[in-house]
mmCIF file with all atom_site columns, C-alpha atoms in Angstrom:
data_model
loop_
_atom_site.group_PDB
_atom_site.id
_atom_site.type_symbol
_atom_site.label_atom_id
_atom_site.label_alt_id
_atom_site.label_comp_id
_atom_site.label_asym_id
_atom_site.label_entity_id
_atom_site.label_seq_id
_atom_site.pdbx_PDB_ins_code
_atom_site.Cartn_x
_atom_site.Cartn_y
_atom_site.Cartn_z
_atom_site.occupancy
_atom_site.B_iso_or_equiv
_atom_site.pdbx_formal_charge
_atom_site.auth_seq_id
_atom_site.auth_comp_id
_atom_site.auth_asym_id
_atom_site.auth_atom_id
_atom_site.pdbx_PDB_model_num
ATOM 1   C CA . MET A 1 1   ? 13.590  12.391  8.323  1.00 63.00 ? 1   MET A CA 1
ATOM 2   C CA . ASN A 1 2   ? 12.279  10.855  5.707  1.00 70.00 ? 2   ASN A CA 1
ATOM 3   C CA . ILE A 1 3   ? 9.004   12.807  4.937  1.00 75.00 ? 3   ILE A CA 1
ATOM 4   C CA . ASN A 1 4   ? 6.928   9.738   3.268  1.00 74.00 ? 4   ASN A CA 1
ATOM 5   C CA . ASN A 1 5   ? 7.086   8.196   6.711  1.00 82.00 ? 5   ASN A CA 1
ATOM 6   C CA . PHE A 1 6   ? 4.131   10.718  8.102  1.00 86.00 ? 6   PHE A CA 1
ATOM 7   C CA . THR A 1 7   ? 1.143   9.972   6.965  1.00 86.00 ? 7   THR A CA 1
ATOM 8   C CA . ILE A 1 8   ? -0.632  13.254  4.131  1.00 87.00 ? 8   ILE A CA 1
ATOM 9   C CA . LYS A 1 9   ? -2.235  14.774  6.943  1.00 87.00 ? 9   LYS A CA 1
ATOM 10  C CA . SER A 1 10  ? 0.856   15.723  8.819  1.00 88.00 ? 10  SER A CA 1
ATOM 11  C CA . GLN A 1 11  ? 2.545   16.409  6.023  1.00 89.00 ? 11  GLN A CA 1
ATOM 12  C CA . GLU A 1 12  ? -0.130  18.979  5.480  1.00 90.00 ? 12  GLU A CA 1
ATOM 13  C CA . VAL A 1 13  ? 0.859   19.953  8.803  1.00 89.00 ? 13  VAL A CA 1
ATOM 14  C CA . ILE A 1 14  ? 4.665   20.212  8.793  1.00 91.00 ? 14  ILE A CA 1
ATOM 15  C CA . GLN A 1 15  ? 4.152   22.353  5.063  1.00 91.00 ? 15  GLN A CA 1
ATOM 16  C CA . HIS A 1 16  ? 1.390   24.806  6.778  1.00 91.00 ? 16  HIS A CA 1
ATOM 17  C CA . ALA A 1 17  ? 3.612   24.726  9.530  1.00 90.00 ? 17  ALA A CA 1
ATOM 18  C CA . GLN A 1 18  ? 6.174   26.402  7.094  1.00 90.00 ? 18  GLN A CA 1
ATOM 19  C CA . ILE A 1 19  ? 3.869   28.179  5.516  1.00 90.00 ? 19  ILE A CA 1
ATOM 20  C CA . LEU A 1 20  ? 3.336   29.793  8.763  1.00 90.00 ? 20  LEU A CA 1
ATOM 21  C CA . ALA A 1 21  ? 6.408   31.075  9.215  1.00 89.00 ? 21  ALA A CA 1
ATOM 22  C CA . GLN A 1 22  ? 6.947   32.484  6.726  1.00 89.00 ? 22  GLN A CA 1
ATOM 23  C CA . SER A 1 23  ? 4.241   34.298  6.587  1.00 88.00 ? 23  SER A CA 1
ATOM 24  C CA . MET A 1 24  ? 4.966   35.504  9.828  1.00 88.00 ? 24  MET A CA 1
ATOM 25  C CA . GLU A 1 25  ? 8.335   36.465  8.959  1.00 87.00 ? 25  GLU A CA 1
ATOM 26  C CA . ASN A 1 26  ? 9.828   34.085  11.192 1.00 88.00 ? 26  ASN A CA 1
ATOM 27  C CA . PRO A 1 27  ? 13.738  32.856  10.847 1.00 87.00 ? 27  PRO A CA 1
ATOM 28  C CA . GLN A 1 28  ? 12.662  28.993  11.409 1.00 89.00 ? 28  GLN A CA 1
ATOM 29  C CA . ILE A 1 29  ? 9.741   26.626  12.048 1.00 89.00 ? 29  ILE A CA 1
ATOM 30  C CA . GLU A 1 30  ? 9.322   26.374  15.822 1.00 90.00 ? 30  GLU A CA 1
ATOM 31  C CA . ASN A 1 31  ? 7.545   23.608  17.568 1.00 88.00 ? 31  ASN A CA 1
ATOM 32  C CA . GLU A 1 32  ? 4.730   26.293  17.795 1.00 90.00 ? 32  GLU A CA 1
ATOM 33  C CA . HIS A 1 33  ? 4.543   26.815  13.906 1.00 91.00 ? 33  HIS A CA 1
ATOM 34  C CA . ILE A 1 34  ? 3.782   23.377  13.916 1.00 90.00 ? 34  ILE A CA 1
ATOM 35  C CA . TYR A 1 35  ? 1.353   23.047  16.734 1.00 90.00 ? 35  TYR A CA 1
ATOM 36  C CA . LYS A 1 36  ? -0.834  26.205  15.370 1.00 91.00 ? 36  LYS A CA 1
ATOM 37  C CA . ALA A 1 37  ? -0.905  23.831  11.932 1.00 91.00 ? 37  ALA A CA 1
ATOM 38  C CA . ILE A 1 38  ? -2.326  21.761  13.127 1.00 89.00 ? 38  ILE A CA 1
ATOM 39  C CA . VAL A 1 39  ? -4.853  23.094  15.235 1.00 89.00 ? 39  VAL A CA 1
ATOM 40  C CA . GLU A 1 40  ? -6.302  25.180  11.646 1.00 89.00 ? 40  GLU A CA 1
ATOM 41  C CA . ILE A 1 41  ? -5.420  21.719  9.844  1.00 87.00 ? 41  ILE A CA 1
ATOM 42  C CA . ASP A 1 42  ? -6.852  18.845  12.000 1.00 83.00 ? 42  ASP A CA 1
ATOM 43  C CA . GLU A 1 43  ? -10.337 18.055  12.359 1.00 81.00 ? 43  GLU A CA 1
ATOM 44  C CA . ASN A 1 44  ? -10.433 14.795  14.309 1.00 78.00 ? 44  ASN A CA 1
ATOM 45  C CA . VAL A 1 45  ? -7.601  13.933  16.545 1.00 82.00 ? 45  VAL A CA 1
ATOM 46  C CA . LEU A 1 46  ? -6.678  17.299  18.504 1.00 84.00 ? 46  LEU A CA 1
ATOM 47  C CA . PRO A 1 47  ? -10.095 18.185  19.564 1.00 84.00 ? 47  PRO A CA 1
ATOM 48  C CA . PHE A 1 48  ? -10.723 14.812  20.381 1.00 84.00 ? 48  PHE A CA 1
ATOM 49  C CA . VAL A 1 49  ? -8.228  15.120  22.724 1.00 85.00 ? 49  VAL A CA 1
ATOM 50  C CA . LEU A 1 50  ? -8.206  18.147  23.795 1.00 85.00 ? 50  LEU A CA 1
ATOM 51  C CA . LYS A 1 51  ? -12.041 18.237  24.811 1.00 86.00 ? 51  LYS A CA 1
ATOM 52  C CA . LYS A 1 52  ? -11.874 14.401  26.482 1.00 85.00 ? 52  LYS A CA 1
ATOM 53  C CA . LEU A 1 53  ? -9.076  16.507  28.555 1.00 86.00 ? 53  LEU A CA 1
ATOM 54  C CA . ASN A 1 54  ? -11.338 19.495  29.321 1.00 86.00 ? 54  ASN A CA 1
ATOM 55  C CA . VAL A 1 55  ? -9.122  21.811  27.659 1.00 85.00 ? 55  VAL A CA 1
ATOM 56  C CA . ASN A 1 56  ? -9.772  25.709  27.682 1.00 85.00 ? 56  ASN A CA 1
ATOM 57  C CA . ILE A 1 57  ? -9.143  25.601  23.732 1.00 84.00 ? 57  ILE A CA 1
ATOM 58  C CA . SER A 1 58  ? -9.467  29.332  23.027 1.00 86.00 ? 58  SER A CA 1
ATOM 59  C CA . LEU A 1 59  ? -7.097  30.335  26.297 1.00 87.00 ? 59  LEU A CA 1
ATOM 60  C CA . VAL A 1 60  ? -4.207  27.869  24.915 1.00 86.00 ? 60  VAL A CA 1
ATOM 61  C CA . ASN A 1 61  ? -5.072  29.790  21.798 1.00 86.00 ? 61  ASN A CA 1
ATOM 62  C CA . GLN A 1 62  ? -4.829  33.097  22.682 1.00 88.00 ? 62  GLN A CA 1
ATOM 63  C CA . ILE A 1 63  ? -1.455  32.056  24.708 1.00 88.00 ? 63  ILE A CA 1
ATOM 64  C CA . LEU A 1 64  ? 0.163   30.163  21.545 1.00 86.00 ? 64  LEU A CA 1
ATOM 65  C CA . GLU A 1 65  ? -0.896  33.023  19.315 1.00 88.00 ? 65  GLU A CA 1
ATOM 66  C CA . LYS A 1 66  ? 1.100   35.927  21.824 1.00 88.00 ? 66  LYS A CA 1
ATOM 67  C CA . ASP A 1 67  ? 3.500   32.998  21.849 1.00 87.00 ? 67  ASP A CA 1
ATOM 68  C CA . LEU A 1 68  ? 3.986   33.173  18.079 1.00 84.00 ? 68  LEU A CA 1
ATOM 69  C CA . GLU A 1 69  ? 4.413   37.663  17.704 1.00 86.00 ? 69  GLU A CA 1
ATOM 70  C CA . SER A 1 70  ? 6.700   37.575  20.526 1.00 84.00 ? 70  SER A CA 1
ATOM 71  C CA . LEU A 1 71  ? 9.166   34.592  17.988 1.00 84.00 ? 71  LEU A CA 1
ATOM 72  C CA . PRO A 1 72  ? 11.540  37.530  16.430 1.00 82.00 ? 72  PRO A CA 1
ATOM 73  C CA . LYS A 1 73  ? 11.427  38.546  12.801 1.00 85.00 ? 73  LYS A CA 1
ATOM 74  C CA . VAL A 1 74  ? 13.332  38.089  9.851  1.00 82.00 ? 74  VAL A CA 1
ATOM 75  C CA . SER A 1 75  ? 12.589  39.073  5.972  1.00 78.00 ? 75  SER A CA 1
ATOM 76  C CA . GLY A 1 76  ? 13.959  37.244  3.180  1.00 74.00 ? 76  GLY A CA 1
ATOM 77  C CA . GLY A 1 77  ? 16.772  33.615  3.922  1.00 75.00 ? 77  GLY A CA 1
ATOM 78  C CA . GLU A 1 78  ? 15.438  29.947  3.520  1.00 82.00 ? 78  GLU A CA 1
ATOM 79  C CA . ILE A 1 79  ? 13.659  29.412  6.405  1.00 85.00 ? 79  ILE A CA 1
ATOM 80  C CA . LEU A 1 80  ? 14.361  25.926  8.274  1.00 86.00 ? 80  LEU A CA 1
ATOM 81  C CA . PHE A 1 81  ? 13.595  23.653  10.942 1.00 88.00 ? 81  PHE A CA 1
ATOM 82  C CA . SER A 1 82  ? 14.454  25.018  14.989 1.00 87.00 ? 82  SER A CA 1
ATOM 83  C CA . LYS A 1 83  ? 16.742  22.589  17.293 1.00 91.00 ? 83  LYS A CA 1
ATOM 84  C CA . GLU A 1 84  ? 13.751  21.750  19.322 1.00 91.00 ? 84  GLU A CA 1
ATOM 85  C CA . ALA A 1 85  ? 10.840  21.450  16.303 1.00 88.00 ? 85  ALA A CA 1
ATOM 86  C CA . GLY A 1 86  ? 13.775  19.212  14.114 1.00 89.00 ? 86  GLY A CA 1
ATOM 87  C CA . LYS A 1 87  ? 14.255  17.174  17.921 1.00 91.00 ? 87  LYS A CA 1
ATOM 88  C CA . THR A 1 88  ? 9.610   17.015  17.799 1.00 90.00 ? 88  THR A CA 1
ATOM 89  C CA . LEU A 1 89  ? 10.172  15.199  14.809 1.00 90.00 ? 89  LEU A CA 1
ATOM 90  C CA . ASN A 1 90  ? 12.046  13.021  14.975 1.00 91.00 ? 90  ASN A CA 1
ATOM 91  C CA . GLU A 1 91  ? 10.470  12.077  18.552 1.00 91.00 ? 91  GLU A CA 1
ATOM 92  C CA . ALA A 1 92  ? 7.405   11.497  16.836 1.00 90.00 ? 92  ALA A CA 1
ATOM 93  C CA . ASN A 1 93  ? 9.190   9.535   14.500 1.00 90.00 ? 93  ASN A CA 1
ATOM 94  C CA . VAL A 1 94  ? 10.154  7.214   17.323 1.00 91.00 ? 94  VAL A CA 1
ATOM 95  C CA . ILE A 1 95  ? 6.696   7.431   18.975 1.00 89.00 ? 95  ILE A CA 1
ATOM 96  C CA . ALA A 1 96  ? 5.207   5.877   15.702 1.00 88.00 ? 96  ALA A CA 1
ATOM 97  C CA . ARG A 1 97  ? 7.547   2.599   15.681 1.00 89.00 ? 97  ARG A CA 1
ATOM 98  C CA . LYS A 1 98  ? 6.925   2.596   19.732 1.00 89.00 ? 98  LYS A CA 1
ATOM 99  C CA . MET A 1 99  ? 3.105   2.529   19.251 1.00 87.00 ? 99  MET A CA 1
ATOM 100 C CA . GLU A 1 100 ? 3.468   0.063   16.176 1.00 86.00 ? 100 GLU A CA 1
ATOM 101 C CA . ASP A 1 101 ? 2.175   1.795   13.386 1.00 84.00 ? 101 ASP A CA 1
ATOM 102 C CA . GLU A 1 102 ? 3.891   2.283   9.756  1.00 86.00 ? 102 GLU A CA 1
ATOM 103 C CA . TYR A 1 103 ? 3.339   6.193   9.375  1.00 87.00 ? 103 TYR A CA 1
ATOM 104 C CA . VAL A 1 104 ? 3.748   8.865   11.126 1.00 87.00 ? 104 VAL A CA 1
ATOM 105 C CA . SER A 1 105 ? 0.490   10.167  12.243 1.00 86.00 ? 105 SER A CA 1
ATOM 106 C CA . ILE A 1 106 ? -0.975  13.579  13.900 1.00 88.00 ? 106 ILE A CA 1
ATOM 107 C CA . GLU A 1 107 ? -1.318  11.822  17.113 1.00 88.00 ? 107 GLU A CA 1
ATOM 108 C CA . HIS A 1 108 ? 2.195   11.566  17.274 1.00 89.00 ? 108 HIS A CA 1
ATOM 109 C CA . LEU A 1 109 ? 2.562   14.766  16.935 1.00 90.00 ? 109 LEU A CA 1
ATOM 110 C CA . ILE A 1 110 ? 1.325   15.806  19.571 1.00 90.00 ? 110 ILE A CA 1
ATOM 111 C CA . VAL A 1 111 ? 2.343   13.055  21.992 1.00 90.00 ? 111 VAL A CA 1
ATOM 112 C CA . ALA A 1 112 ? 6.490   14.540  19.996 1.00 91.00 ? 112 ALA A CA 1
ATOM 113 C CA . LEU A 1 113 ? 4.820   18.289  20.776 1.00 89.00 ? 113 LEU A CA 1
ATOM 114 C CA . PHE A 1 114 ? 4.501   17.517  24.650 1.00 89.00 ? 114 PHE A CA 1
ATOM 115 C CA . LYS A 1 115 ? 6.935   15.370  25.903 1.00 89.00 ? 115 LYS A CA 1
ATOM 116 C CA . SER A 1 116 ? 8.900   18.504  23.773 1.00 88.00 ? 116 SER A CA 1
ATOM 117 C CA . LYS A 1 117 ? 10.630  21.212  26.052 1.00 89.00 ? 117 LYS A CA 1
ATOM 118 C CA . SER A 1 118 ? 9.177   24.018  24.105 1.00 87.00 ? 118 SER A CA 1
ATOM 119 C CA . LYS A 1 119 ? 6.510   26.964  24.869 1.00 89.00 ? 119 LYS A CA 1
ATOM 120 C CA . ILE A 1 120 ? 3.369   25.172  23.456 1.00 87.00 ? 120 ILE A CA 1
ATOM 121 C CA . SER A 1 121 ? 4.631   22.095  26.067 1.00 86.00 ? 121 SER A CA 1
ATOM 122 C CA . LYS A 1 122 ? 4.226   24.038  28.595 1.00 90.00 ? 122 LYS A CA 1
ATOM 123 C CA . ILE A 1 123 ? 1.379   25.949  27.637 1.00 87.00 ? 123 ILE A CA 1
ATOM 124 C CA . LEU A 1 124 ? -0.446  22.347  27.719 1.00 86.00 ? 124 LEU A CA 1
ATOM 125 C CA . LYS A 1 125 ? 0.753   21.751  31.043 1.00 88.00 ? 125 LYS A CA 1
ATOM 126 C CA . ASP A 1 126 ? -0.876  24.292  32.624 1.00 88.00 ? 126 ASP A CA 1
ATOM 127 C CA . GLN A 1 127 ? -3.839  23.333  31.456 1.00 84.00 ? 127 GLN A CA 1
ATOM 128 C CA . GLY A 1 128 ? -3.507  20.284  33.917 1.00 85.00 ? 128 GLY A CA 1
ATOM 129 C CA . ILE A 1 129 ? -2.602  17.299  30.994 1.00 84.00 ? 129 ILE A CA 1
ATOM 130 C CA . GLN A 1 130 ? -0.799  14.824  31.796 1.00 86.00 ? 130 GLN A CA 1
ATOM 131 C CA . GLU A 1 131 ? 0.756   12.365  29.441 1.00 84.00 ? 131 GLU A CA 1
ATOM 132 C CA . LYS A 1 132 ? -0.803  8.989   30.547 1.00 87.00 ? 132 LYS A CA 1
ATOM 133 C CA . ASP A 1 133 ? -3.774  10.774  30.449 1.00 87.00 ? 133 ASP A CA 1
ATOM 134 C CA . LEU A 1 134 ? -3.094  12.298  26.631 1.00 85.00 ? 134 LEU A CA 1
ATOM 135 C CA . LEU A 1 135 ? -2.643  8.966   25.625 1.00 86.00 ? 135 LEU A CA 1
ATOM 136 C CA . ALA A 1 136 ? -5.813  6.871   27.156 1.00 87.00 ? 136 ALA A CA 1
ATOM 137 C CA . ALA A 1 137 ? -7.737  9.530   25.297 1.00 86.00 ? 137 ALA A CA 1
ATOM 138 C CA . ILE A 1 138 ? -5.753  8.773   22.051 1.00 83.00 ? 138 ILE A CA 1
ATOM 139 C CA . GLU A 1 139 ? -6.097  5.379   22.360 1.00 85.00 ? 139 GLU A CA 1
ATOM 140 C CA . GLU A 1 140 ? -9.746  6.635   23.026 1.00 84.00 ? 140 GLU A CA 1
ATOM 141 C CA . LEU A 1 141 ? -9.885  7.854   19.980 1.00 81.00 ? 141 LEU A CA 1
ATOM 142 C CA . ARG A 1 142 ? -8.276  4.910   18.048 1.00 79.00 ? 142 ARG A CA 1
ATOM 143 C CA . LYS A 1 143 ? -10.080 2.190   20.018 1.00 77.00 ? 143 LYS A CA 1
ATOM 144 C CA . GLY A 1 144 ? -7.145  -0.124  19.370 1.00 73.00 ? 144 GLY A CA 1
ATOM 145 C CA . GLY A 1 145 ? -6.318  0.751   15.315 1.00 75.00 ? 145 GLY A CA 1
ATOM 146 C CA . LYS A 1 146 ? -2.459  0.900   13.855 1.00 76.00 ? 146 LYS A CA 1
ATOM 147 C CA . VAL A 1 147 ? -1.970  3.981   11.194 1.00 75.00 ? 147 VAL A CA 1
ATOM 148 C CA . THR A 1 148 ? -0.777  1.516   8.295  1.00 70.00 ? 148 THR A CA 1
ATOM 149 C CA . SER A 1 149 ? -2.148  4.535   5.702  1.00 68.00 ? 149 SER A CA 1
ATOM 150 C CA . GLN A 1 150 ? -1.369  7.662   4.780  1.00 70.00 ? 150 GLN A CA 1
ATOM 151 C CA . SER A 1 151 ? -5.183  8.622   5.726  1.00 70.00 ? 151 SER A CA 1
ATOM 152 C CA . ALA A 1 152 ? -5.433  6.765   9.273  1.00 65.00 ? 152 ALA A CA 1
ATOM 153 C CA . GLU A 1 153 ? -6.774  10.286  11.048 1.00 62.00 ? 153 GLU A CA 1
ATOM 154 C CA . GLU A 1 154 ? -9.696  10.451  8.353  1.00 65.00 ? 154 GLU A CA 1
ATOM 155 C CA . THR A 1 155 ? -11.288 6.912   10.133 1.00 62.00 ? 155 THR A CA 1
ATOM 156 C CA . TYR A 1 156 ? -11.328 7.716   13.172 1.00 64.00 ? 156 TYR A CA 1
ATOM 157 C CA . ASN A 1 157 ? -14.165 9.082   14.812 1.00 61.00 ? 157 ASN A CA 1
ATOM 158 C CA . SER A 1 158 ? -16.150 8.730   12.069 1.00 59.00 ? 158 SER A CA 1
ATOM 159 C CA . LEU A 1 159 ? -18.890 7.389   12.947 1.00 62.00 ? 159 LEU A CA 1
ATOM 160 C CA . ASN A 1 160 ? -19.803 10.041  15.025 1.00 63.00 ? 160 ASN A CA 1
ATOM 161 C CA . LYS A 1 161 ? -18.745 12.738  11.635 1.00 63.00 ? 161 LYS A CA 1
ATOM 162 C CA . TYR A 1 162 ? -21.066 10.574  9.615  1.00 69.00 ? 162 TYR A CA 1
ATOM 163 C CA . ALA A 1 163 ? -23.803 9.580   11.592 1.00 75.00 ? 163 ALA A CA 1
ATOM 164 C CA . ARG A 1 164 ? -26.313 10.649  14.397 1.00 79.00 ? 164 ARG A CA 1
ATOM 165 C CA . ASN A 1 165 ? -26.869 8.364   17.418 1.00 79.00 ? 165 ASN A CA 1
ATOM 166 C CA . LEU A 1 166 ? -30.811 7.676   17.271 1.00 80.00 ? 166 LEU A CA 1
ATOM 167 C CA . ASN A 1 167 ? -30.317 6.511   20.631 1.00 81.00 ? 167 ASN A CA 1
ATOM 168 C CA . ASP A 1 168 ? -28.342 9.435   22.532 1.00 81.00 ? 168 ASP A CA 1
ATOM 169 C CA . LEU A 1 169 ? -31.198 12.278  20.607 1.00 82.00 ? 169 LEU A CA 1
ATOM 170 C CA . ALA A 1 170 ? -33.748 9.813   22.343 1.00 83.00 ? 170 ALA A CA 1
ATOM 171 C CA . ASP A 1 171 ? -32.571 9.941   26.298 1.00 85.00 ? 171 ASP A CA 1
ATOM 172 C CA . LYS A 1 172 ? -32.023 13.167  25.449 1.00 86.00 ? 172 LYS A CA 1
ATOM 173 C CA . GLY A 1 173 ? -35.440 13.494  24.008 1.00 85.00 ? 173 GLY A CA 1
ATOM 174 C CA . LYS A 1 174 ? -34.767 15.247  20.941 1.00 85.00 ? 174 LYS A CA 1
ATOM 175 C CA . LEU A 1 175 ? -36.509 13.236  18.256 1.00 82.00 ? 175 LEU A CA 1
ATOM 176 C CA . ASP A 1 176 ? -39.698 14.187  16.988 1.00 81.00 ? 176 ASP A CA 1
ATOM 177 C CA . PRO A 1 177 ? -42.784 11.291  18.681 1.00 76.00 ? 177 PRO A CA 1
ATOM 178 C CA . VAL A 1 178 ? -43.256 9.056   15.333 1.00 74.00 ? 178 VAL A CA 1
ATOM 179 C CA . ILE A 1 179 ? -47.289 9.080   15.401 1.00 79.00 ? 179 ILE A CA 1
ATOM 180 C CA . GLY A 1 180 ? -49.288 7.106   13.356 1.00 81.00 ? 180 GLY A CA 1
ATOM 181 C CA . ARG A 1 181 ? -46.799 4.671   12.424 1.00 82.00 ? 181 ARG A CA 1
ATOM 182 C CA . ASP A 1 182 ? -47.607 1.410   15.107 1.00 85.00 ? 182 ASP A CA 1
ATOM 183 C CA . GLU A 1 183 ? -48.669 -0.981  11.599 1.00 88.00 ? 183 GLU A CA 1
ATOM 184 C CA . GLU A 1 184 ? -45.311 0.097   9.634  1.00 88.00 ? 184 GLU A CA 1
ATOM 185 C CA . ILE A 1 185 ? -43.671 -0.133  13.406 1.00 86.00 ? 185 ILE A CA 1
ATOM 186 C CA . ARG A 1 186 ? -44.460 -3.256  14.266 1.00 88.00 ? 186 ARG A CA 1
ATOM 187 C CA . ARG A 1 187 ? -43.793 -5.128  10.716 1.00 90.00 ? 187 ARG A CA 1
ATOM 188 C CA . ILE A 1 188 ? -40.344 -3.741  10.987 1.00 89.00 ? 188 ILE A CA 1
ATOM 189 C CA . LEU A 1 189 ? -39.824 -4.727  14.722 1.00 89.00 ? 189 LEU A CA 1
ATOM 190 C CA . GLN A 1 190 ? -41.128 -8.494  13.523 1.00 90.00 ? 190 GLN A CA 1
ATOM 191 C CA . ILE A 1 191 ? -38.557 -8.285  10.502 1.00 90.00 ? 191 ILE A CA 1
ATOM 192 C CA . LEU A 1 192 ? -35.372 -6.962  11.810 1.00 88.00 ? 192 LEU A CA 1
ATOM 193 C CA . SER A 1 193 ? -36.085 -9.541  14.824 1.00 89.00 ? 193 SER A CA 1
ATOM 194 C CA . ARG A 1 194 ? -36.059 -12.613 12.438 1.00 88.00 ? 194 ARG A CA 1
ATOM 195 C CA . ARG A 1 195 ? -33.368 -14.942 13.056 1.00 76.00 ? 195 ARG A CA 1
ATOM 196 C CA . THR A 1 196 ? -32.417 -14.427 8.750  1.00 69.00 ? 196 THR A CA 1
ATOM 197 C CA . LYS A 1 197 ? -33.418 -12.286 6.790  1.00 55.00 ? 197 LYS A CA 1
#
């Protein structure tokens, strides 16, 4: 596994998973550590996907915490990836190549975790997630884009992150009325409706 093939966010996830395993005194980094690291590091991909699939996020996190607490504890020694976690990282690499991406990103890790034979995979499947729905949600998030840079996750859903949808707010009645600006509004509409600006 070449860590340079991973995006910056997914590298952070792997490092954070190692820190989690150390802090919990677990002998190996498991898939559950990787998932928890994604939850704590990623603010774009996983929340969007889980909301799209109507997953009870707090319930998943509670079950995950109980599973992590039940893992064996050992103090000292070097922490390596478990056999299953190693398979997951290799599978994420394979998924990235199948999706014709240059780097392994968070969504590849999520799909690989889902396909694994680990407890977190079972937890997600128990929430009613199916692989085709997971892939569809990821495709909707990416809007046909490919992972061609190491900071690709930062560009996902950026419009919703940095802007407000005024049409949506107007539909919900959450915009203040514009009173006494009739002339300015007409002028703006006149300017915007010209063919050349």
